[in-house]
Amino acid sequence: MTAAVRDIAQKLGCSADSLRVWYKKAQRDVGKEAGPTSAEKARIKELEREVRELRQANEILKTASAYFAPALTHASMCCRAAGQSSTARSANDCIH
C-alpha cells in the first residue's frame, strides 16, 4: 500500500484494505477493471436464489408425482378396462 492510500484511509476512518476494495469495485463498475460489476453480481445472486427455489419446487413435484402416480395409474387402467377415457380424481373415479 502506498502512503497516500494509508493517509486517505485514515482520514476516512477506514482501513487501507477497505479503501482498496472500494476503489477496485468502483473501477469495475465503470468498466475500467475486468470483472463483474456490482449490478451483475446482484443479478447473479438473484438468479442463483431463483435456481435454488426452482430446484426445491422440482423436488417437491417429483415427490408428489411419485406419491400420486400409483392411484392415477390404477384409475387409468380401470377406465380403460371399462372402455372409458377421462381424468380421474381418485383410484375409483372415472370423470367424463
mmCIF file with all atom_site columns, C-alpha atoms in Angstrom:
data_model
loop_
_atom_site.group_PDB
_atom_site.id
_atom_site.type_symbol
_atom_site.label_atom_id
_atom_site.label_alt_id
_atom_site.label_comp_id
_atom_site.label_asym_id
_atom_site.label_entity_id
_atom_site.label_seq_id
_atom_site.pdbx_PDB_ins_code
_atom_site.Cartn_x
_atom_site.Cartn_y
_atom_site.Cartn_z
_atom_site.occupancy
_atom_site.B_iso_or_equiv
_atom_site.pdbx_formal_charge
_atom_site.auth_seq_id
_atom_site.auth_comp_id
_atom_site.auth_asym_id
_atom_site.auth_atom_id
_atom_site.pdbx_PDB_model_num
ATOM 1  C CA . MET A 1 1  ? 0.000   0.000   0.000   1.00 0.00 ? 1  MET A CA 1
ATOM 2  C CA . THR A 1 2  ? 1.205   3.452   -0.711  1.00 0.00 ? 2  THR A CA 1
ATOM 3  C CA . ALA A 1 3  ? 1.469   6.140   1.906   1.00 0.00 ? 3  ALA A CA 1
ATOM 4  C CA . ALA A 1 4  ? -1.228  8.120   0.062   1.00 0.00 ? 4  ALA A CA 1
ATOM 5  C CA . VAL A 1 5  ? -3.717  5.249   0.356   1.00 0.00 ? 5  VAL A CA 1
ATOM 6  C CA . ARG A 1 6  ? -2.962  4.815   4.047   1.00 0.00 ? 6  ARG A CA 1
ATOM 7  C CA . ASP A 1 7  ? -3.309  8.571   4.617   1.00 0.00 ? 7  ASP A CA 1
ATOM 8  C CA . ILE A 1 8  ? -6.652  8.785   2.793   1.00 0.00 ? 8  ILE A CA 1
ATOM 9  C CA . ALA A 1 9  ? -7.951  5.683   4.584   1.00 0.00 ? 9  ALA A CA 1
ATOM 10 C CA . GLN A 1 10 ? -7.020  7.185   7.931   1.00 0.00 ? 10 GLN A CA 1
ATOM 11 C CA . LYS A 1 11 ? -8.826  10.428  7.045   1.00 0.00 ? 11 LYS A CA 1
ATOM 12 C CA . LEU A 1 12 ? -11.918 8.431   6.054   1.00 0.00 ? 12 LEU A CA 1
ATOM 13 C CA . GLY A 1 13 ? -11.723 6.348   9.207   1.00 0.00 ? 13 GLY A CA 1
ATOM 14 C CA . CYS A 1 14 ? -11.327 3.014   7.476   1.00 0.00 ? 14 CYS A CA 1
ATOM 15 C CA . SER A 1 15 ? -8.553  0.551   6.792   1.00 0.00 ? 15 SER A CA 1
ATOM 16 C CA . ALA A 1 16 ? -6.324  0.824   3.744   1.00 0.00 ? 16 ALA A CA 1
ATOM 17 C CA . ASP A 1 17 ? -7.601  -2.598  2.649   1.00 0.00 ? 17 ASP A CA 1
ATOM 18 C CA . SER A 1 18 ? -11.217 -1.390  2.746   1.00 0.00 ? 18 SER A CA 1
ATOM 19 C CA . LEU A 1 19 ? -10.305 1.651   0.672   1.00 0.00 ? 19 LEU A CA 1
ATOM 20 C CA . ARG A 1 20 ? -8.511  -0.579  -1.858  1.00 0.00 ? 20 ARG A CA 1
ATOM 21 C CA . VAL A 1 21 ? -11.562 -2.870  -2.137  1.00 0.00 ? 21 VAL A CA 1
ATOM 22 C CA . TRP A 1 22 ? -13.917 0.097   -2.631  1.00 0.00 ? 22 TRP A CA 1
ATOM 23 C CA . TYR A 1 23 ? -11.608 1.545   -5.289  1.00 0.00 ? 23 TYR A CA 1
ATOM 24 C CA . LYS A 1 24 ? -11.401 -1.736  -7.228  1.00 0.00 ? 24 LYS A CA 1
ATOM 25 C CA . LYS A 1 25 ? -15.186 -2.136  -7.017  1.00 0.00 ? 25 LYS A CA 1
ATOM 26 C CA . ALA A 1 26 ? -15.693 1.389   -8.369  1.00 0.00 ? 26 ALA A CA 1
ATOM 27 C CA . GLN A 1 27 ? -13.226 0.690   -11.188 1.00 0.00 ? 27 GLN A CA 1
ATOM 28 C CA . ARG A 1 28 ? -15.153 -2.476  -12.166 1.00 0.00 ? 28 ARG A CA 1
ATOM 29 C CA . ASP A 1 29 ? -18.488 -0.633  -12.022 1.00 0.00 ? 29 ASP A CA 1
ATOM 30 C CA . VAL A 1 30 ? -17.307 1.971   -14.551 1.00 0.00 ? 30 VAL A CA 1
ATOM 31 C CA . GLY A 1 31 ? -15.622 -0.643  -16.774 1.00 0.00 ? 31 GLY A CA 1
ATOM 32 C CA . LYS A 1 32 ? -12.023 0.315   -16.056 1.00 0.00 ? 32 LYS A CA 1
ATOM 33 C CA . GLU A 1 33 ? -11.189 -3.047  -14.486 1.00 0.00 ? 33 GLU A CA 1
ATOM 34 C CA . ALA A 1 34 ? -12.126 -6.575  -15.539 1.00 0.00 ? 34 ALA A CA 1
ATOM 35 C CA . GLY A 1 35 ? -14.730 -8.462  -13.562 1.00 0.00 ? 35 GLY A CA 1
ATOM 36 C CA . PRO A 1 36 ? -18.438 -8.382  -12.839 1.00 0.00 ? 36 PRO A CA 1
ATOM 37 C CA . THR A 1 37 ? -19.976 -5.061  -11.822 1.00 0.00 ? 37 THR A CA 1
ATOM 38 C CA . SER A 1 38 ? -21.980 -4.644  -8.628  1.00 0.00 ? 38 SER A CA 1
ATOM 39 C CA . ALA A 1 39 ? -25.203 -4.843  -10.654 1.00 0.00 ? 39 ALA A CA 1
ATOM 40 C CA . GLU A 1 40 ? -24.046 -8.050  -12.349 1.00 0.00 ? 40 GLU A CA 1
ATOM 41 C CA . LYS A 1 41 ? -23.084 -9.590  -9.011  1.00 0.00 ? 41 LYS A CA 1
ATOM 42 C CA . ALA A 1 42 ? -26.519 -8.707  -7.605  1.00 0.00 ? 42 ALA A CA 1
ATOM 43 C CA . ARG A 1 43 ? -28.229 -10.241 -10.660 1.00 0.00 ? 43 ARG A CA 1
ATOM 44 C CA . ILE A 1 44 ? -26.136 -13.410 -10.368 1.00 0.00 ? 44 ILE A CA 1
ATOM 45 C CA . LYS A 1 45 ? -27.065 -13.700 -6.693  1.00 0.00 ? 45 LYS A CA 1
ATOM 46 C CA . GLU A 1 46 ? -30.757 -13.241 -7.569  1.00 0.00 ? 46 GLU A CA 1
ATOM 47 C CA . LEU A 1 47 ? -30.582 -15.889 -10.309 1.00 0.00 ? 47 LEU A CA 1
ATOM 48 C CA . GLU A 1 48 ? -28.789 -18.343 -8.011  1.00 0.00 ? 48 GLU A CA 1
ATOM 49 C CA . ARG A 1 49 ? -31.579 -17.872 -5.435  1.00 0.00 ? 49 ARG A CA 1
ATOM 50 C CA . GLU A 1 50 ? -34.185 -18.484 -8.140  1.00 0.00 ? 50 GLU A CA 1
ATOM 51 C CA . VAL A 1 51 ? -32.379 -21.645 -9.276  1.00 0.00 ? 51 VAL A CA 1
ATOM 52 C CA . ARG A 1 52 ? -32.357 -22.943 -5.672  1.00 0.00 ? 52 ARG A CA 1
ATOM 53 C CA . GLU A 1 53 ? -36.098 -22.263 -5.347  1.00 0.00 ? 53 GLU A CA 1
ATOM 54 C CA . LEU A 1 54 ? -36.889 -23.939 -8.675  1.00 0.00 ? 54 LEU A CA 1
ATOM 55 C CA . ARG A 1 55 ? -34.814 -26.994 -7.780  1.00 0.00 ? 55 ARG A CA 1
ATOM 56 C CA . GLN A 1 56 ? -36.667 -27.236 -4.484  1.00 0.00 ? 56 GLN A CA 1
ATOM 57 C CA . ALA A 1 57 ? -40.008 -26.949 -6.304  1.00 0.00 ? 57 ALA A CA 1
ATOM 58 C CA . ASN A 1 58 ? -38.917 -29.695 -8.719  1.00 0.00 ? 58 ASN A CA 1
ATOM 59 C CA . GLU A 1 59 ? -38.065 -31.982 -5.810  1.00 0.00 ? 59 GLU A CA 1
ATOM 60 C CA . ILE A 1 60 ? -41.482 -31.342 -4.273  1.00 0.00 ? 60 ILE A CA 1
ATOM 61 C CA . LEU A 1 61 ? -43.184 -32.105 -7.604  1.00 0.00 ? 61 LEU A CA 1
ATOM 62 C CA . LYS A 1 62 ? -41.156 -35.304 -8.051  1.00 0.00 ? 62 LYS A CA 1
ATOM 63 C CA . THR A 1 63 ? -42.151 -36.452 -4.572  1.00 0.00 ? 63 THR A CA 1
ATOM 64 C CA . ALA A 1 64 ? -45.803 -35.586 -5.193  1.00 0.00 ? 64 ALA A CA 1
ATOM 65 C CA . SER A 1 65 ? -45.865 -37.341 -8.560  1.00 0.00 ? 65 SER A CA 1
ATOM 66 C CA . ALA A 1 66 ? -44.308 -40.462 -7.034  1.00 0.00 ? 66 ALA A CA 1
ATOM 67 C CA . TYR A 1 67 ? -46.977 -40.374 -4.316  1.00 0.00 ? 67 TYR A CA 1
ATOM 68 C CA . PHE A 1 68 ? -49.928 -39.884 -6.682  1.00 0.00 ? 68 PHE A CA 1
ATOM 69 C CA . ALA A 1 69 ? -48.702 -41.999 -9.622  1.00 0.00 ? 69 ALA A CA 1
ATOM 70 C CA . PRO A 1 70 ? -49.967 -45.365 -8.306  1.00 0.00 ? 70 PRO A CA 1
ATOM 71 C CA . ALA A 1 71 ? -53.510 -44.032 -7.817  1.00 0.00 ? 71 ALA A CA 1
ATOM 72 C CA . LEU A 1 72 ? -53.561 -42.360 -11.228 1.00 0.00 ? 72 LEU A CA 1
ATOM 73 C CA . THR A 1 73 ? -52.220 -45.480 -12.929 1.00 0.00 ? 73 THR A CA 1
ATOM 74 C CA . HIS A 1 74 ? -54.861 -47.630 -11.224 1.00 0.00 ? 74 HIS A CA 1
ATOM 75 C CA . ALA A 1 75 ? -57.655 -45.216 -12.186 1.00 0.00 ? 75 ALA A CA 1
ATOM 76 C CA . SER A 1 76 ? -56.403 -45.081 -15.758 1.00 0.00 ? 76 SER A CA 1
ATOM 77 C CA . MET A 1 77 ? -56.432 -48.884 -16.022 1.00 0.00 ? 77 MET A CA 1
ATOM 78 C CA . CYS A 1 78 ? -59.962 -49.035 -14.559 1.00 0.00 ? 78 CYS A CA 1
ATOM 79 C CA . CYS A 1 79 ? -61.235 -46.512 -17.091 1.00 0.00 ? 79 CYS A CA 1
ATOM 80 C CA . ARG A 1 80 ? -59.560 -48.312 -19.995 1.00 0.00 ? 80 ARG A CA 1
ATOM 81 C CA . ALA A 1 81 ? -60.997 -51.634 -18.860 1.00 0.00 ? 81 ALA A CA 1
ATOM 82 C CA . ALA A 1 82 ? -64.445 -50.049 -18.814 1.00 0.00 ? 82 ALA A CA 1
ATOM 83 C CA . GLY A 1 83 ? -63.887 -48.566 -22.274 1.00 0.00 ? 83 GLY A CA 1
ATOM 84 C CA . GLN A 1 84 ? -63.770 -45.012 -20.967 1.00 0.00 ? 84 GLN A CA 1
ATOM 85 C CA . SER A 1 85 ? -61.126 -42.331 -21.207 1.00 0.00 ? 85 SER A CA 1
ATOM 86 C CA . SER A 1 86 ? -61.006 -39.385 -18.874 1.00 0.00 ? 86 SER A CA 1
ATOM 87 C CA . THR A 1 87 ? -59.194 -37.750 -15.994 1.00 0.00 ? 87 THR A CA 1
ATOM 88 C CA . ALA A 1 88 ? -59.668 -39.496 -12.663 1.00 0.00 ? 88 ALA A CA 1
ATOM 89 C CA . ARG A 1 89 ? -59.738 -37.773 -9.298  1.00 0.00 ? 89 ARG A CA 1
ATOM 90 C CA . SER A 1 90 ? -59.053 -40.948 -7.338  1.00 0.00 ? 90 SER A CA 1
ATOM 91 C CA . ALA A 1 91 ? -58.433 -44.606 -7.969  1.00 0.00 ? 91 ALA A CA 1
ATOM 92 C CA . ASN A 1 92 ? -62.187 -45.288 -8.076  1.00 0.00 ? 92 ASN A CA 1
ATOM 93 C CA . ASP A 1 93 ? -63.317 -42.346 -10.237 1.00 0.00 ? 93 ASP A CA 1
ATOM 94 C CA . CYS A 1 94 ? -63.693 -42.006 -13.992 1.00 0.00 ? 94 CYS A CA 1
ATOM 95 C CA . ILE A 1 95 ? -64.664 -38.451 -14.956 1.00 0.00 ? 95 ILE A CA 1
ATOM 96 C CA . HIS A 1 96 ? -66.265 -37.878 -18.366 1.00 0.00 ? 96 HIS A CA 1
#
